[in-house]
Amino acid sequence: MGIPEIEDAGCLLCFGYNGADSHPIVARRIVRGKQKGMKIICADPRVTETARISDIHLQLKGGSNLALVNAMANVIWNEGLADKKFIDEHTKGFDEFLKVIEKYTPEYAEPITHIPAETIRRAARVYATTKPAMILYGMGVCQFTQAVDVVKGLANLALMTGNFGGPSMGIGPVRGQNNVQGACDMGALPNSYPGYQNVTVPEIREKFEKAWGVPLSDQVGCPITHVPHRILHEKEEKKRIHAYYIFGEDPAQSDPDLAEVREALDKCDFVVMQDIYMNKTGLYADVILPATAWGENEGIYTCADRGFQRVRKLIEPEGDMRPDWQIIADISTAMGYPMNYKNTEEIWNEMIDLCPSFTGATYEKIEKYGGVQWPCRDKSMEDKGTPYLHKDGIFATKDHKALFYGTDWHPPVELENDQYPMTLSTVREVGHYSVRTMTGNCRTLRNLEDEPGWVQMNTEDCEKMNLKKGELVKILSKRGYCITRCLPTDRVKPGATYMTYQWWIGACNELTTAKLDPISNTPEYKYCACRVEKIEDQQWAERHVMELYDDIRAQMGIDTGKGAKA
Amino acid sequence: MKKEIGSFVVGDSTKCTGCKACELACFTVHNRKSNHLGKTVGTVTVPVTPRLFLTKFEQGCMPIQCKHCEDAPCLNACTKGAISRIDHQVIVDAEKCIGCKDCMQACPFGAIALLPYARDGRLVGQAMSSEPKVFASKCDLCEGIEGGPACVRVCPHQALRLVDPEAEREEKNIRAAEALLLTKNWR
Amino acid sequence: MNYFVKGNPDLCIGCRTCMIGCVVAHEGKHIFEVDPDSYSFNPKLHMVKTANLSVPVQCKHCENPACMAVCPVGAISQKDHCIVIDTEKCMGCKSCMDACPFGAINMTVQTGKFQADGTEKKVANKCDLCYGFSGGPACVRVCPTEALTLVTEDELGDAMERKRAEAARNAYLETHPQE
Amino acid sequence: MALKQVQTTCAYCGAGCQIMFTVDTDANKIVEAVPADGRTNAGTLCLKGHYGWDYLNDPQILTKRLRKPMIRKGGKKSPLVEVSWEEAISYVAKRLGEIKEKFGPDSIMGTGSARGAGNEANYLMQKFMRACIGTNNVDHCARI
């Protein structure tokens, strides 16, 4: 499925995905779909823009995703709405799955999800009976310790209703950053080579050993979220990390439990940072390598629906920067493994020949057609790529059958308690991107939203604490605290708070927990316990925020003589 | 980060009956401290000098007072520096004022009056003249007086309102947006 | 008739691209070259988000504008289908802000201009339908979901005529059932 | 003023919008960005697409643009000193080589980048970690 098809779905189940803030151009398709009569079911604890225009808003309690998904599956089966023919012909493991979902009646799920049983029934019926039905999910699914289970749970819904392999159906993760899909495609993953080829499969390893001319490790590598632990607490000497080559990332801002990340970067023997702007990680780097930015170099990105598209040079870099690929090639050459490429196309050609799913996606085709959705296996101009991954219900498994996979719900790791009675979930700010070294340096985007950001709280909670819009508040968790502005809104439930993660002063990752999903190793950004405190002396707080901002900007090499606007 | 602007009091001619309770209250609260104003009739020794003006016109009446303009003509006109912005409000320093009347001419609302200056219950005189010292008097939103503007508090018909312009604007925005929901079929 | 820009809450996703578009149009493209603190960021439309509503609100360019009536210095006038503020004449008395029932007017800092006591000068700020710029209102142009439209006399007139015709047809059908 | 038009993919988010830029090649500056008719964006852009290229002008708002390689010559917490590319590259190669020698390849961690760098740079990064260093310790912020 692709982004343009969203608007032609009969039903959209939008799960933990807030397109309006993370991808306005995807949200546009949802809005257009609504205009065309698409039924929208939105599962989100907040009233998001999609929830606002939805037919059914499943305003579930944070952290109850799987209970809801299993309950929907339960209704679909028990009310005879499942596509038995599709299940028989294209899937396996359905009976085992049934055993798991048996107990998840809507009545069982109601106290867990805080959604009335009847509403769950209604949603399940609409999803199962309106064709074609599409599922979009986002970080509201992925950033929990029970992430992969929910993704599989959503896939179960699509499988049991036969919503796979055609236009405007299936299940789509909407990737956050411009090239998350691309970094995965290219094998920047501890368990796979480019093109999702597993490092533990001997034949595949041999292919890459032959192509690259060296023996390769058969051990799955370290996931990025394990790094602080592997630097600070690893007992086994062989596994301890001593050098960290950070390329285009800012773990000292974006990773959970920042205090631990800072300690790790400080203790790590050798930290290399390769980036375009100074950032928090740079304060701990032993070496800084300046790279050219988007707009100053050539290349290819992969967008959320697997489309390879060209990025082109707009202006010449002003300064002594080099393209990322060139810096890496130079280091490799200096270390005795020569890499000689004239341009990005040469690298690309080497890569596609090693990846069967990408082999046909040549620069020529991407130029000519404006983009190519992989898999694209053949170099002839006739193979224009693949809009639908599991076309006609044929899946990428050995017997071409999809596997049902059922698991039980379990609650989030850190629950509300007396000391920290509220919950914190981290979300996105529409005008800012990632750690904001790019958007924060754009004049007008900075004007729209700036430090110290906002904490979204229910109006009643604010009234209880006598908090007004724009007032500075302190927000604390077991791990740390930060200062931010209060934004009373009826779009969030009482007891819940939401913060966006790109601020330095309102840095919500001071609060978040580093507990991970056991399979995807994604942190539970969407749930931790917190407490909000009123600050009596607002004048002091405003001054304090301003001073903090100036301090950090000065650290980042900005002349703050003219004073920052906080 | 918040765009802060000055508040002001505004009258409503549809409710005002012209009873002048506002004027009297204004005078009273402003003179309680410096002029030891008594609480009973007959103890007032200084002229009754309110800072808002009950104004009659062809169709009715209403009090007129300072708007605390954001590019205040009175402030800009004052060469003596007697008018300044304190906490977003436009405030006259009576001690500094020399009574040049430039501010009165600059104000498009007629919200300023030249009034005798009294201290400790007595009019203040001046050298080389038998006339008492005067000053440009205008609404100061009852700065430092508990309970906020006295005129608003005493009006028996609720014809006066203290406006927090930005907060009211946001509320009106919301009402306008809600109205859009009703009119969306305009095409 | 005056024209106006209208937001559709069914299409709006609250992203505020319109607000930046407004500022860039009025400040001019040099905004991306100047000192980041040397211009004033004052969008002339305001994003409203309530529990079940997101939509920008802006001036309706009323035919009998309350703002124009209360302005003591004649700074608000009607020009080619829109109501505009002369910021040179405006002295920031907020009467218009108080008078406008939509909350479409706010006070904005005039960068680089100060009052006699050195404090920042603020004047009234509201939608001018991008008066004098080519391409029509910037907010309409940049909105990613086409949630904003410019309503002109012709469009409103046509719509009214269409609605009247439909109402008449419906009334006729009600009394003359089709065989 | 010599103007040229270049179409490219937006630097933000996974929607993959196409933008048409007008560039003043003499001044080496972007003049205008308008939505192009891409497969996913069909002639529309959000606020980041419309106005998010301004950071290329380096307006000195938040952080400083990195323009020269730098090394902390006096160890952690010492000031960063600007050096030549040759020195930076050979220093990194030497230190990584020493650590690999002493603690083994799995003691080195590298990241890919889900942001501006592009697919080719990510391919080279993982190839570098796997073929040159000899570890599968490479990951990126998809999890974050």
CSV table of N, CA, C and O in Angstrom, one decimal, chain C residues 21 34 64 66 77 80 103 109 121 128 141-142 156 159 165-166:
chain,number,residue,atom,x,y,z
C,21,GLY,N,2.7,31.0,6.8
C,21,GLY,CA,2.5,31.6,5.4
C,21,GLY,C,2.1,33.0,5.5
C,21,GLY,O,2.6,33.9,4.7
C,34,VAL,N,17.5,38.0,7.1
C,34,VAL,CA,17.8,39.0,8.2
C,34,VAL,C,18.1,38.3,9.5
C,34,VAL,O,17.9,37.1,9.7
C,64,ASN,N,-20.4,46.1,7.8
C,64,ASN,CA,-20.5,47.3,8.8
C,64,ASN,C,-19.6,47.0,9.9
C,64,ASN,O,-20.0,46.7,11.0
C,66,ALA,N,-17.5,46.8,13.1
C,66,ALA,CA,-17.5,47.4,14.4
C,66,ALA,C,-16.2,48.0,14.7
C,66,ALA,O,-16.1,49.1,15.3
C,77,SER,N,-10.1,51.3,7.4
C,77,SER,CA,-10.9,51.8,6.3
C,77,SER,C,-11.2,50.6,5.4
C,77,SER,O,-10.6,49.5,5.5
C,80,ASP,N,-10.9,48.2,-1.7
C,80,ASP,CA,-11.1,47.1,-2.7
C,80,ASP,C,-11.5,45.8,-2.0
C,80,ASP,O,-10.7,44.8,-1.9
C,103,GLY,N,-12.7,38.2,17.7
C,103,GLY,CA,-11.4,38.1,18.3
C,103,GLY,C,-10.3,38.1,17.2
C,103,GLY,O,-9.3,37.5,17.3
C,109,VAL,N,3.7,43.9,18.3
C,109,VAL,CA,4.9,44.8,18.4
C,109,VAL,C,5.3,45.2,17.0
C,109,VAL,O,5.4,44.4,16.1
C,121,LYS,N,6.4,49.8,20.8
C,121,LYS,CA,5.1,50.3,20.2
C,121,LYS,C,4.3,49.1,19.7
C,121,LYS,O,4.9,48.2,19.0
C,128,ASP,N,-5.6,41.2,6.2
C,128,ASP,CA,-5.9,42.2,5.2
C,128,ASP,C,-6.0,41.5,3.8
C,128,ASP,O,-5.9,42.1,2.8
C,141,ARG,N,-3.2,29.6,-0.1
C,141,ARG,CA,-2.2,29.0,-0.9
C,141,ARG,C,-1.4,27.9,-0.3
C,141,ARG,O,-1.1,26.9,-0.9
C,142,VAL,N,-1.0,28.1,1.0
C,142,VAL,CA,0.0,27.2,1.6
C,142,VAL,C,-0.7,26.0,2.3
C,142,VAL,O,-0.1,25.0,2.6
C,156,LEU,N,-20.4,33.6,-3.1
C,156,LEU,CA,-21.4,33.6,-2.1
C,156,LEU,C,-22.8,33.8,-2.8
C,156,LEU,O,-23.7,33.1,-2.5
C,159,ALA,N,-23.8,30.6,-4.5
C,159,ALA,CA,-24.2,29.6,-3.6
C,159,ALA,C,-25.6,29.9,-3.1
C,159,ALA,O,-26.4,29.0,-2.9
C,165,ALA,N,-32.7,27.9,-5.2
C,165,ALA,CA,-33.3,27.0,-6.3
C,165,ALA,C,-33.6,25.6,-5.7
C,165,ALA,O,-34.7,25.1,-6.0
C,166,GLU,N,-32.7,25.1,-4.9
C,166,GLU,CA,-32.9,23.8,-4.4
C,166,GLU,C,-34.0,23.8,-3.4
C,166,GLU,O,-34.8,22.8,-3.4
